[in-house]
Structures are given as C-alpha cells and as structure tokens.
Coordinates of C-alpha atoms and ligand atoms in Angstrom, one line a residue:
X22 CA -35.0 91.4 43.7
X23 CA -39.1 92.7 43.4
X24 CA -40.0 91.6 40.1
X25 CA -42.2 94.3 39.3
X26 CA -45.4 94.9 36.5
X27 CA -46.8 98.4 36.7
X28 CA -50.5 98.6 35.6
X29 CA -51.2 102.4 35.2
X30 CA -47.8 103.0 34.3
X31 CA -48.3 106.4 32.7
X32 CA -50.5 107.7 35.3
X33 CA -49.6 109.7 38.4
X34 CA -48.8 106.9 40.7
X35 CA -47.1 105.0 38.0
X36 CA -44.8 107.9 37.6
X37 CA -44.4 107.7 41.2
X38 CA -43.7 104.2 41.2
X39 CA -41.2 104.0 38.7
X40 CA -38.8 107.2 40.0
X41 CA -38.9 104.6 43.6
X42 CA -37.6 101.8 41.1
X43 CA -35.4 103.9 39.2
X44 CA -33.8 105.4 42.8
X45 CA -32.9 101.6 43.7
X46 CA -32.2 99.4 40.4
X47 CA -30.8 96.8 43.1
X48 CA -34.2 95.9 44.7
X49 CA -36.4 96.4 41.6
X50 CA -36.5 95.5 38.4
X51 CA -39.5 96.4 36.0
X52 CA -40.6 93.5 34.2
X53 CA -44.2 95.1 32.1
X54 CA -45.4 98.7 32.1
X55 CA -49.1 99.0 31.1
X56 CA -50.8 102.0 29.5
X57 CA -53.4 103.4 27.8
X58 CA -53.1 106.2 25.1
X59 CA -50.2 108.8 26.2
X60 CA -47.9 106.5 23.8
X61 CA -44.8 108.7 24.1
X62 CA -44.6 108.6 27.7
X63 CA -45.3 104.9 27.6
X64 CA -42.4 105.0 24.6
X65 CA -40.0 107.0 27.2
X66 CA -40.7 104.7 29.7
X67 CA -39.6 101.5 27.9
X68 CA -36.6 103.0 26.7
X69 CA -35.6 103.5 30.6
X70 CA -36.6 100.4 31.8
X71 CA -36.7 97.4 29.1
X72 CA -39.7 96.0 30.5
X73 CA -40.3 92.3 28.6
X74 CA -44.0 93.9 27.9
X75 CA -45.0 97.1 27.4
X76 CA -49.8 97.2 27.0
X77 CA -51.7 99.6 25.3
X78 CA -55.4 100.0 25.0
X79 CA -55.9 98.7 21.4
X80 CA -54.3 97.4 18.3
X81 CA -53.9 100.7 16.3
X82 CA -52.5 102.0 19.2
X83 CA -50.0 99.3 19.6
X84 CA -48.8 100.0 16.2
X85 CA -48.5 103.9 17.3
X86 CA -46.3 103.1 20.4
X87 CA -44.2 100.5 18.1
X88 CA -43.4 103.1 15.6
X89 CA -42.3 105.3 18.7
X90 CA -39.7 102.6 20.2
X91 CA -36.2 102.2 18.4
X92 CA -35.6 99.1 16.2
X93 CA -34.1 96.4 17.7
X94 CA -35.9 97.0 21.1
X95 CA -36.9 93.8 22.6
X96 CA -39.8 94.8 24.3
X97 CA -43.2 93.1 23.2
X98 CA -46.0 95.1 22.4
X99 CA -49.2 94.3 23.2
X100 CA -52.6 95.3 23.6
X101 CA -56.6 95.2 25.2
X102 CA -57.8 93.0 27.3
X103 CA -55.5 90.3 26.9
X104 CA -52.4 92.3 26.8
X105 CA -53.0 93.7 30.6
X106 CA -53.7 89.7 31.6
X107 CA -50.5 89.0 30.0
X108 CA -48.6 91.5 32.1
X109 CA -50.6 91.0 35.1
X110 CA -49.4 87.0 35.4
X111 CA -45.9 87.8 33.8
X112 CA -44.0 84.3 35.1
X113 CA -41.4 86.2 36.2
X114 CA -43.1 88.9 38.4
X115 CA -43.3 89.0 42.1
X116 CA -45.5 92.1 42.4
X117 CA -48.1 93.8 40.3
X118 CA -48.7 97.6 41.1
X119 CA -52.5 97.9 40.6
X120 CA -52.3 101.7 39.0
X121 CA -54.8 102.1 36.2
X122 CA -57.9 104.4 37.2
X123 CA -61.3 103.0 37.3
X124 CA -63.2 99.8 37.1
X125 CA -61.2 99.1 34.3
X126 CA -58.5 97.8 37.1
X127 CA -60.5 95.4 38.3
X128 CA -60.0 92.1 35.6
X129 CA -56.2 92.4 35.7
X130 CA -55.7 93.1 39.4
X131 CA -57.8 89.7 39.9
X132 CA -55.8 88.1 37.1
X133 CA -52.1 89.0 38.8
X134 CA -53.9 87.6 42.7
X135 CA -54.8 84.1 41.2
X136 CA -51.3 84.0 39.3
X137 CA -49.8 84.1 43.3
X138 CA -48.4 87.6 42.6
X139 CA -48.3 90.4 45.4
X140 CA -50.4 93.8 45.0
X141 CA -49.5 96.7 45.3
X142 CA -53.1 98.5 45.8
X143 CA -53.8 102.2 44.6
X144 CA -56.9 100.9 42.6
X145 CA -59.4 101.1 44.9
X146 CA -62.4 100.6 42.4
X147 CA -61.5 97.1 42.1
X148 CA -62.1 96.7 46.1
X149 CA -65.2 98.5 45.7
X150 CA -66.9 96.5 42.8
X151 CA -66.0 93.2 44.2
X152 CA -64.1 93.6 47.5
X153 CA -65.0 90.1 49.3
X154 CA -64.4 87.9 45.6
X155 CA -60.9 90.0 45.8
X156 CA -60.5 89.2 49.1
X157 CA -61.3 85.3 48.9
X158 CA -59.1 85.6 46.2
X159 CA -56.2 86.8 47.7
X160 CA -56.3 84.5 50.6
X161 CA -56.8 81.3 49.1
X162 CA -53.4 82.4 46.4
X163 CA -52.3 83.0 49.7
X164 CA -50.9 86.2 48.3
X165 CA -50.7 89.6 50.0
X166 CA -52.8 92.8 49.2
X167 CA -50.4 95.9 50.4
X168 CA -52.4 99.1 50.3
X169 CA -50.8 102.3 48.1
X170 CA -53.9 104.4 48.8
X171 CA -52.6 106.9 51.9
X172 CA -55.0 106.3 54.4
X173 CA -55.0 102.6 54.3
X174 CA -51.7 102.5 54.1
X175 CA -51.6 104.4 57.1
X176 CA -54.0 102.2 59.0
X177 CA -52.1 99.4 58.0
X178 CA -49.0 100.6 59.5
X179 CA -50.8 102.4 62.6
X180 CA -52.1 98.4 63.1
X181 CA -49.0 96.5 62.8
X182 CA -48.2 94.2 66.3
X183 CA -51.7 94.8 67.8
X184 CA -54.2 92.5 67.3
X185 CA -57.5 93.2 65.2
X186 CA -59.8 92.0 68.0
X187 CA -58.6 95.2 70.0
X188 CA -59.5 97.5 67.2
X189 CA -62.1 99.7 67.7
X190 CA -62.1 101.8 65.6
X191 CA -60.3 103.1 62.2
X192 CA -60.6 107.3 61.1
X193 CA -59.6 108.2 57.4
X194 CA -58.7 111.7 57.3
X195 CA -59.9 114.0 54.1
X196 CA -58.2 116.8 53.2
X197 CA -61.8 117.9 52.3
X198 CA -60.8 119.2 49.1
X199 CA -60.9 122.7 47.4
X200 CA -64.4 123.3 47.9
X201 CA -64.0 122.2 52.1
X202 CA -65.0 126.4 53.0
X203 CA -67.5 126.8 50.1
X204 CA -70.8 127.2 50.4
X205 CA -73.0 124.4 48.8
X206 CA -75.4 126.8 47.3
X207 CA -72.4 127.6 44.7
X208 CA -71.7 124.5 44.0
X209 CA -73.4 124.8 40.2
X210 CA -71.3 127.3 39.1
X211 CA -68.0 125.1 39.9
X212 CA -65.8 124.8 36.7
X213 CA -63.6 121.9 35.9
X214 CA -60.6 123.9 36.4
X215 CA -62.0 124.8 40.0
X216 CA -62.3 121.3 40.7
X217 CA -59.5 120.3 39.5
X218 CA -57.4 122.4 41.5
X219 CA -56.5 120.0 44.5
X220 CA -55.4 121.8 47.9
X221 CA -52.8 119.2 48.9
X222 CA -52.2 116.2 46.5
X223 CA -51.1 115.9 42.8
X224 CA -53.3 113.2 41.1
X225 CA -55.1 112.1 38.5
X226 CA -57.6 113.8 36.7
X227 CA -60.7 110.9 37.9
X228 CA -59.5 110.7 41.8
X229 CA -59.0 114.8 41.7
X230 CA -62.6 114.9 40.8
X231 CA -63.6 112.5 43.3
X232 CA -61.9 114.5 46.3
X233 CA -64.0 117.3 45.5
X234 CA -67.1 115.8 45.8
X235 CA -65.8 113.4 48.8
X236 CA -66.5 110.5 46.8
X237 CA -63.2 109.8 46.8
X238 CA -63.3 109.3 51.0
X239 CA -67.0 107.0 50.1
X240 CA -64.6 104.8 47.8
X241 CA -62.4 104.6 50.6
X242 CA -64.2 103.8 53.3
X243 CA -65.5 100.8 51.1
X244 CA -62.0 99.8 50.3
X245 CA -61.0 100.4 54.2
X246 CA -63.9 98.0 55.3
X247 CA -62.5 94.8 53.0
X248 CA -59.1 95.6 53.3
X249 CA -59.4 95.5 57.3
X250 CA -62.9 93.3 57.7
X251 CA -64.3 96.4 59.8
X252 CA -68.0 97.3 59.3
X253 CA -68.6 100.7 57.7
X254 CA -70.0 101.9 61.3
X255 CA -66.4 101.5 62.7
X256 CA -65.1 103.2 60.1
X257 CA -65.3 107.0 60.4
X258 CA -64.4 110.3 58.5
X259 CA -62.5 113.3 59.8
X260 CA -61.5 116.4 57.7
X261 CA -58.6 117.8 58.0
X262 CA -57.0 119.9 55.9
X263 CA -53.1 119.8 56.6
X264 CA -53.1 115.9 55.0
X265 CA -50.5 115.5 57.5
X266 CA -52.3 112.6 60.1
X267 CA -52.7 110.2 56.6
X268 CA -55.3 108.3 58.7
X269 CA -55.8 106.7 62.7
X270 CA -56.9 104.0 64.4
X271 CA -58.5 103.8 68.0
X272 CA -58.4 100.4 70.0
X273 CA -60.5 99.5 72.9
X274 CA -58.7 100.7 75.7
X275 CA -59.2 104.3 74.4
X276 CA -55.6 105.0 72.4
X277 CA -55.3 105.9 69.3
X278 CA -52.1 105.6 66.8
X279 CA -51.7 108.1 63.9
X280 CA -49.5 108.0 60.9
X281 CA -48.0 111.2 59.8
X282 CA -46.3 112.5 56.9
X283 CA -45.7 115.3 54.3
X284 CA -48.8 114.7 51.7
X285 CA -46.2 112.7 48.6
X286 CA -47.7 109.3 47.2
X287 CA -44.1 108.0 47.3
X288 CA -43.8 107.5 51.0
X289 CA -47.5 105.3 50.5
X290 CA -45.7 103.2 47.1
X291 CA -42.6 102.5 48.6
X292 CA -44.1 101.3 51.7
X293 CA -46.1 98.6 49.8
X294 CA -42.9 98.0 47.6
X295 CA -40.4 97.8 50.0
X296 CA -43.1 95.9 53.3
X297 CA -41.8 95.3 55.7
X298 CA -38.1 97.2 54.8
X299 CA -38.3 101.0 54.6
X300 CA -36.8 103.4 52.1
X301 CA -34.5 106.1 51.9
X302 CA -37.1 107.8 49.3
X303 CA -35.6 111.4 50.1
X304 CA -38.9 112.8 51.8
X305 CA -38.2 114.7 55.5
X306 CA -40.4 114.2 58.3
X307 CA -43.1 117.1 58.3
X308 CA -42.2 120.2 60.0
X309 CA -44.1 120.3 63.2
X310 CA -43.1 123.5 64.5
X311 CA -43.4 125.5 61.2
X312 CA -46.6 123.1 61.0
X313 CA -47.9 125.0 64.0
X314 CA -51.0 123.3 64.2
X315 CA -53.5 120.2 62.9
X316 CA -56.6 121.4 62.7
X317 CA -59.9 118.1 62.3
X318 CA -63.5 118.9 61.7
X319 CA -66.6 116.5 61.1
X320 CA -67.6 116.1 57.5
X321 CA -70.9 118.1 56.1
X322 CA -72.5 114.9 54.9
X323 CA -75.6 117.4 53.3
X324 CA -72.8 119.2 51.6
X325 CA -71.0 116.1 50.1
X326 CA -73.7 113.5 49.9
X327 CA -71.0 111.6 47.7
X328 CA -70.1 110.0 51.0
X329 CA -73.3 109.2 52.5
X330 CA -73.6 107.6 49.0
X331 CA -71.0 105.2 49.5
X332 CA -72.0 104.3 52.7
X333 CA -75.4 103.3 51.8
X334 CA -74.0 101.3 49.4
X335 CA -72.0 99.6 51.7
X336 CA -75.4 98.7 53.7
X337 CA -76.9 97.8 50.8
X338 CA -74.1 95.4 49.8
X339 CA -74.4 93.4 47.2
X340 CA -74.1 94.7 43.7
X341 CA -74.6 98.2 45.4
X342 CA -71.0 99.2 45.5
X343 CA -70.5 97.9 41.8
X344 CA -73.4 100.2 40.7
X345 CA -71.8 102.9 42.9
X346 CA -68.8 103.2 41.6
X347 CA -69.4 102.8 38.0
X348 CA -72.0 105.6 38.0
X349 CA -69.5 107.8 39.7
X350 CA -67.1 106.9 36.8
X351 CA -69.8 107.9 34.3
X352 CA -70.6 111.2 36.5
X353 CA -67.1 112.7 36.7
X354 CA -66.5 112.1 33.1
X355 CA -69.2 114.2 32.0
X356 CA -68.3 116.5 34.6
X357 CA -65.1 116.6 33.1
X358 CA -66.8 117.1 29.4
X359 CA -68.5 119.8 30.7
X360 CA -72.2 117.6 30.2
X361 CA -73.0 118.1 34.0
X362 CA -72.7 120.4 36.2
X363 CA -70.7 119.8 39.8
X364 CA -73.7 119.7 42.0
X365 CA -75.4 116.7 39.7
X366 CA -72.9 114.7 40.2
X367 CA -74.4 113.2 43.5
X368 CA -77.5 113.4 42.0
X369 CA -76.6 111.1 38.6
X370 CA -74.9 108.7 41.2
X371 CA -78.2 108.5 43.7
X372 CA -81.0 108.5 40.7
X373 CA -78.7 105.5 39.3
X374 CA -78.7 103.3 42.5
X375 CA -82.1 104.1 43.2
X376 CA -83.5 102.3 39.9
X377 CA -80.7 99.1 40.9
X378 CA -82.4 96.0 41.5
X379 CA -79.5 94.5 43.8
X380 CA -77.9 90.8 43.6
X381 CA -76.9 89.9 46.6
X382 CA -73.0 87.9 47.1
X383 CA -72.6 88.2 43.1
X384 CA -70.5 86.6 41.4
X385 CA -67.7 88.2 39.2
X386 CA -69.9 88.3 35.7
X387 CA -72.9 89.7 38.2
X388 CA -70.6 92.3 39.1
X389 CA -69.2 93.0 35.7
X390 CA -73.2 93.0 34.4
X391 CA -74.1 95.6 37.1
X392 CA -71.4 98.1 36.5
X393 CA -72.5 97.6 32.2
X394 CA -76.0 98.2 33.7
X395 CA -75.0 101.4 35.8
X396 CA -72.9 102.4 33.1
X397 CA -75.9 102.6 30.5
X398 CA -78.1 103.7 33.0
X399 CA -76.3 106.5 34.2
X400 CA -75.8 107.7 30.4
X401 CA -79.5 107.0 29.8
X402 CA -80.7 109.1 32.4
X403 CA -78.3 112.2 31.2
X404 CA -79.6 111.8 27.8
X405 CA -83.3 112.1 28.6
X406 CA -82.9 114.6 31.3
X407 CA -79.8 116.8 29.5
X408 CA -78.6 115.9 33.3
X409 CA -81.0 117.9 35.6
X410 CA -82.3 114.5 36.3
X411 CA -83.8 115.1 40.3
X412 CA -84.7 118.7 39.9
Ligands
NAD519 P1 -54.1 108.6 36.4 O1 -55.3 109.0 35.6 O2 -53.0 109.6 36.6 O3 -53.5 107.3 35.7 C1 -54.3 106.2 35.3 C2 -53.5 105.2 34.5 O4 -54.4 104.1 34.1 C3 -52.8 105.7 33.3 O5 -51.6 104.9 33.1 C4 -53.8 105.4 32.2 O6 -53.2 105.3 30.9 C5 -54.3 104.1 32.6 N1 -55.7 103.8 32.2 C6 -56.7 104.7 32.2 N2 -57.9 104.1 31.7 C7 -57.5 102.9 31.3 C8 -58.2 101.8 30.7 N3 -59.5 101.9 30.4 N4 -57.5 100.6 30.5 C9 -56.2 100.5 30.8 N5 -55.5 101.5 31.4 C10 -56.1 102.7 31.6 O7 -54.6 108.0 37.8 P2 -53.9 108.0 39.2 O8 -54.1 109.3 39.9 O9 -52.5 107.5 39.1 O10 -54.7 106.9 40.0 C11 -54.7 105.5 39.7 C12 -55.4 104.7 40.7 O11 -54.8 104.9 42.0 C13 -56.9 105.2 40.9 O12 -57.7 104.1 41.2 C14 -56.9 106.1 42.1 O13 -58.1 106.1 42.8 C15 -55.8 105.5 42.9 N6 -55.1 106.4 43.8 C16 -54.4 107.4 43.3 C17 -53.7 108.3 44.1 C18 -52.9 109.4 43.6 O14 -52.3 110.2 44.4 N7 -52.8 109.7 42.3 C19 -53.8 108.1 45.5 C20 -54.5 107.1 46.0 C21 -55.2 106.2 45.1
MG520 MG1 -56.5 108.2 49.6

C-alpha cells in the first residue's frame, strides 16, 4: 500500500493525482491533502478520501474549511507553515506528491525528503531555488526523487538500463505554446485570456503562463540538470508542437530513445506513483497514423528570452536560479493582475537578476533570503517604473 500526502491537492495535478488513487483504492491510500484557499473543493476532497490531515493556508481559513466538513469527521484541520510540515512527515506516509505551485513548495518538499519519504516531483521551483541542497538531501535520506513533470519523466524512463556515463545528451520538447507562430512585435498587446489559452495541456493558471513565455522549458532545463547531474550545455530544447515525443535522450554512440504519449498529466503521476509497476490509467497509445506527422523546430531564443534567462542563471549558479525563479513568480502574477504587460515579463525577470549580488553554494536561509530579496525587488522596480522598467 503507497501511503500517500498530496501537497497541491486542489490544483490541477492534485486533481490528477487523486482520480489515479481513487481508480485503485488497493495500492493507495490518501493519508493528508494540502490546500490553499478553494475550501470547498478541499471540503469535497476529504469527504472522499478521509485523509488524517487536511492544510490550509491560514487560521481563518481553517475555520472556513471546518465549518464546510460534516460533524463527526475525523480529519484534523490545520494550517500555515506548520500545518504543510505536519503533512509532509506524516509517520505513516510512504510518498509525498510535491503539487503546490511556486516557491512556496520548496520548505515542505525538503521537510517530507529528510522525514525518508518518497517524492513525487511536479514542483519544479523547489529544484530550481535549491536543486543540489535537494539533491544532497535526498541522497543522504536515501530516499527517491521520481519526476511528475512530463519531460523528466520521460527522460527518466527513456534512461532506464543504460548507464549515465553513455549519455550524451538529453532534448526537452516544448509544445512552444499559443504564441509558438506569433510575431514578437505583438507580443504587448497579449491579453491574459490569450495567454492563458494553452495549445496542448490543461494546467495551472502560474505554469500556463510560464509556457507562454518559455519560461516554463528555462525552469525545466534547471530541474532537468539536478535531476540528471547533466550540465545545462547537454541539455537542449526542441519545439514541437504535437506534445507527443514528451522528451529524448541521445547517447554516445549516436541513438536516441524517445518517450511518447497522448499530452494527459496522468500517464506522468502514475508513473512516479506506481515506479517501477505500470498502470492501467485508461489513456490509449497516440494515434500515429491519424497523427500523420511530428513536426520539431529550434526555439527563437530572441523571441522567448524567458529561456535564455534560465540558462544564464544556470551559469551563474549560485543564488541565480533562486532569484530567477522568484522574480518570474512576481512577473506572471502581475501579468495575471493585468499590472504588466506580456512582453515585460522577460524584462522584470532580467532587470531583477541584473541588480543580484550572487552567493555562491548557499545555504537554505541564503536561498530563502534571495528569493525575499527578488521578491521585493521585482515589486520595487514595478512600482517606480509602473513596469516599463528597460524601455
Ligand atoms: P495549480 O495552480 O493548479 O495548483 C496549485 C496547488 O498549490 C493548489 O492546490 C493550491 O491551493 C496550492 N497552493 C498555491 N499557492 C500555495 C501556497 N502559497 N501555499 C500552499 N499551497 C499553495 O498548479 P498545477 O498546475 O497543479 O502545478 C503544480 C506544480 O506542478 C507547479 O510547480 C507546476 O510547475 C508543476 N507542474 C504542473 C503540470 C501541470 O500539468 N499542471 C505539469 C508539470 C509540472
Ligand atoms: Mg513539463
């Protein structure tokens, strides 16, 4: 039986994650559900599963939720920081399912890998802040860190029985996103319903955002380098649009193994769920022949600078990535409150790393004090420039 804590529970892969552990109540059993604010969800999905904890984000909304559950239920409710620690080392768990969106991921995900649980992995801001502590981490709890996020799940299974010496190379595809055929000189007048109108995937509102600028593919070849110990020059990005090859890798001797699949986050969670068993989820195979064709094309870095971004940060190291990441956070929310326009996105991000004094190998509070820093900054610089910061 996987023991399992769901951290993101409400969110699109947590609603992914629990329809896999509702489809086979013999393998899993849902031991704490986190969320943050969308209480009757949360309420819904501790009536279904009589989790031992259910989290919220703060007290007055632990009373909400409360109110919400029927009396007599014997789920504990708790909440804030604490409350996610609590359900990240619940004694009883065997794997925590690192869901929630953002750096906020971080602290508990680090929590449940010192407690000797397994991870789950769609969080991939918590490899980018502090990849090699979450690394260390992992190895010396001697615990395993199974990736949920498509293309490194792919690579993952595209890598299994070779040997990493061999490995020459890994490719994470990119759908490219909805703005893949648009010009970059119309790139202001993007709305947020534009953007958020994804070509191929259903997701969350934060991670929708970042496909469209490509960020999203800068987080991940961050996450892909710590996940796999690759450098970020053997790690290289490939559109293509289909989101059918979820990623490749190339070895030495010139081959290269792809994993396919119809673009659903379920075949990517029950992988890391289920490792090494497979599921019968109830997804096909793709299609080939009404498929017709896969069609790959190099990235415009100039048009989404997002990604040369990340790699930069990557070079940099350091508390580059942290700084990174946190000012994307701080980007696509005001995006998303209509504050900033699309194209200043990149531009908030770059003006925020350039005024970063970097600490090299940080330790966790360094990293925690650069992404405050980034945070403010990032704000600070909207503020005095009402966002046209680099004009
Ligand atoms: P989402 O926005 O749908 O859900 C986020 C979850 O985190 C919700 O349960 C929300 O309540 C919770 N949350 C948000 N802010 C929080 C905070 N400050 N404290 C505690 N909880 C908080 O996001 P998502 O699309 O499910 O993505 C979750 C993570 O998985 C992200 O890191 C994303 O990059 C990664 N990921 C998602 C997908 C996908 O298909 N959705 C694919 C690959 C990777
Ligand atoms: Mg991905």
């Amino acid at each position: 039986m996987n023991e399992l804590v769901i951290l993101g529970a409400t969110g699109s892969i947590g609603r992914n994650t629990l329809e896999i552990a509702e489809k086979f109540p013999d393998r899993f059993r849902v031991r704490a559900l986190t969320g943050k604010d969308n209480f009757d969800l949360l309420a819904e999905q501790v009536a279904r599963f009589s989790p031992d904890i259910a989290v919220v984000y703060d007290e007055n909304g632990a009373g909400i939720l409360q109110k919400k559950l029927p009396a007599g239920c014997r789920t504990r409710i708790l909440c804030g920081d604490e409350g996610y620690a609590a359900a990240a080392t619940h004694p009883d768990a065997t794997m925590v399912v690192s869901a929630m969106v953002g750096g906020a991921g971080l602290l508990p995900t680090l929590a449940a890998i010192e407690a000797g649980k397994d991870i789950a992995l769609a969080n991939k801001e918590t490899l980018v802040m502090a990849g090699s502590l979450v690394m260390a981490a992992a190895t010396v709890a001697g615990v395993r860190i199974l990736p949920v996020d498509s293309e490194h799940s792919a690579i993952f299974q595209c890598i299994a029985g070779n040997h990493v010496k061999d490995l020459e190379k890994i490719v994470l595809t990119a759908s490219g996103g909805p703005f893949l055929g648009r010009d970059a000189s119309g790139f202001a007048d993007i709305t947020v319903a534009d953007a958020l109108a994804h070509p191929t995937w259903q997701m969350g509102a934060k991670i929708t955002i970042d496909s469209a600028t490509m960020m999203n593919k800068g987080l991940e070849v961050i996450e892909a380098m710590h996940l796999f110990g690759m450098p970020p020059g053997a790690i290289e990005v490939l559109i293509h649009p289909q989101s059918i090859v979820h990623s490749m890798v190339a070895f030495r001797d010139g081959s290269v193994i792809a994993q396919m699949g119809i673009p659903d986050m379920k075949g990517a969670i029950a992988h890391a769920l289920s490792y090494p068993e497979r599921l019968p989820i109830g997804i096909e195979p793709p299609d080939f022949a009404a498929i017709g064709r896969l069609d790959f094309q190099a990235p415009d870095f100039a048009k989404f600078p997002c990604i040369k971004l990340a790699y930069r940060a990557c070079e940099a190291g350091g508390t580059m990535p942290a700084v990174l990441n946190a000012a994307n956070e701080i980007a696509v929310a005001f995006f998303l409150e209509k504050k900033i326009g699309f194209d200043r996105i990149p531009r908030l991000i770059e003006e925020t790393m350039h005024r970063h004094r970097i600490v090299s190998e940080p330790a966790l509070e360094e990293i925690l004090s650069a992404d405050r820093w980034a945070r403010r900054t990032a704000r600070q610089i909207v503020e005095t420039t009402g966002g046209k910061e680099t004009e």
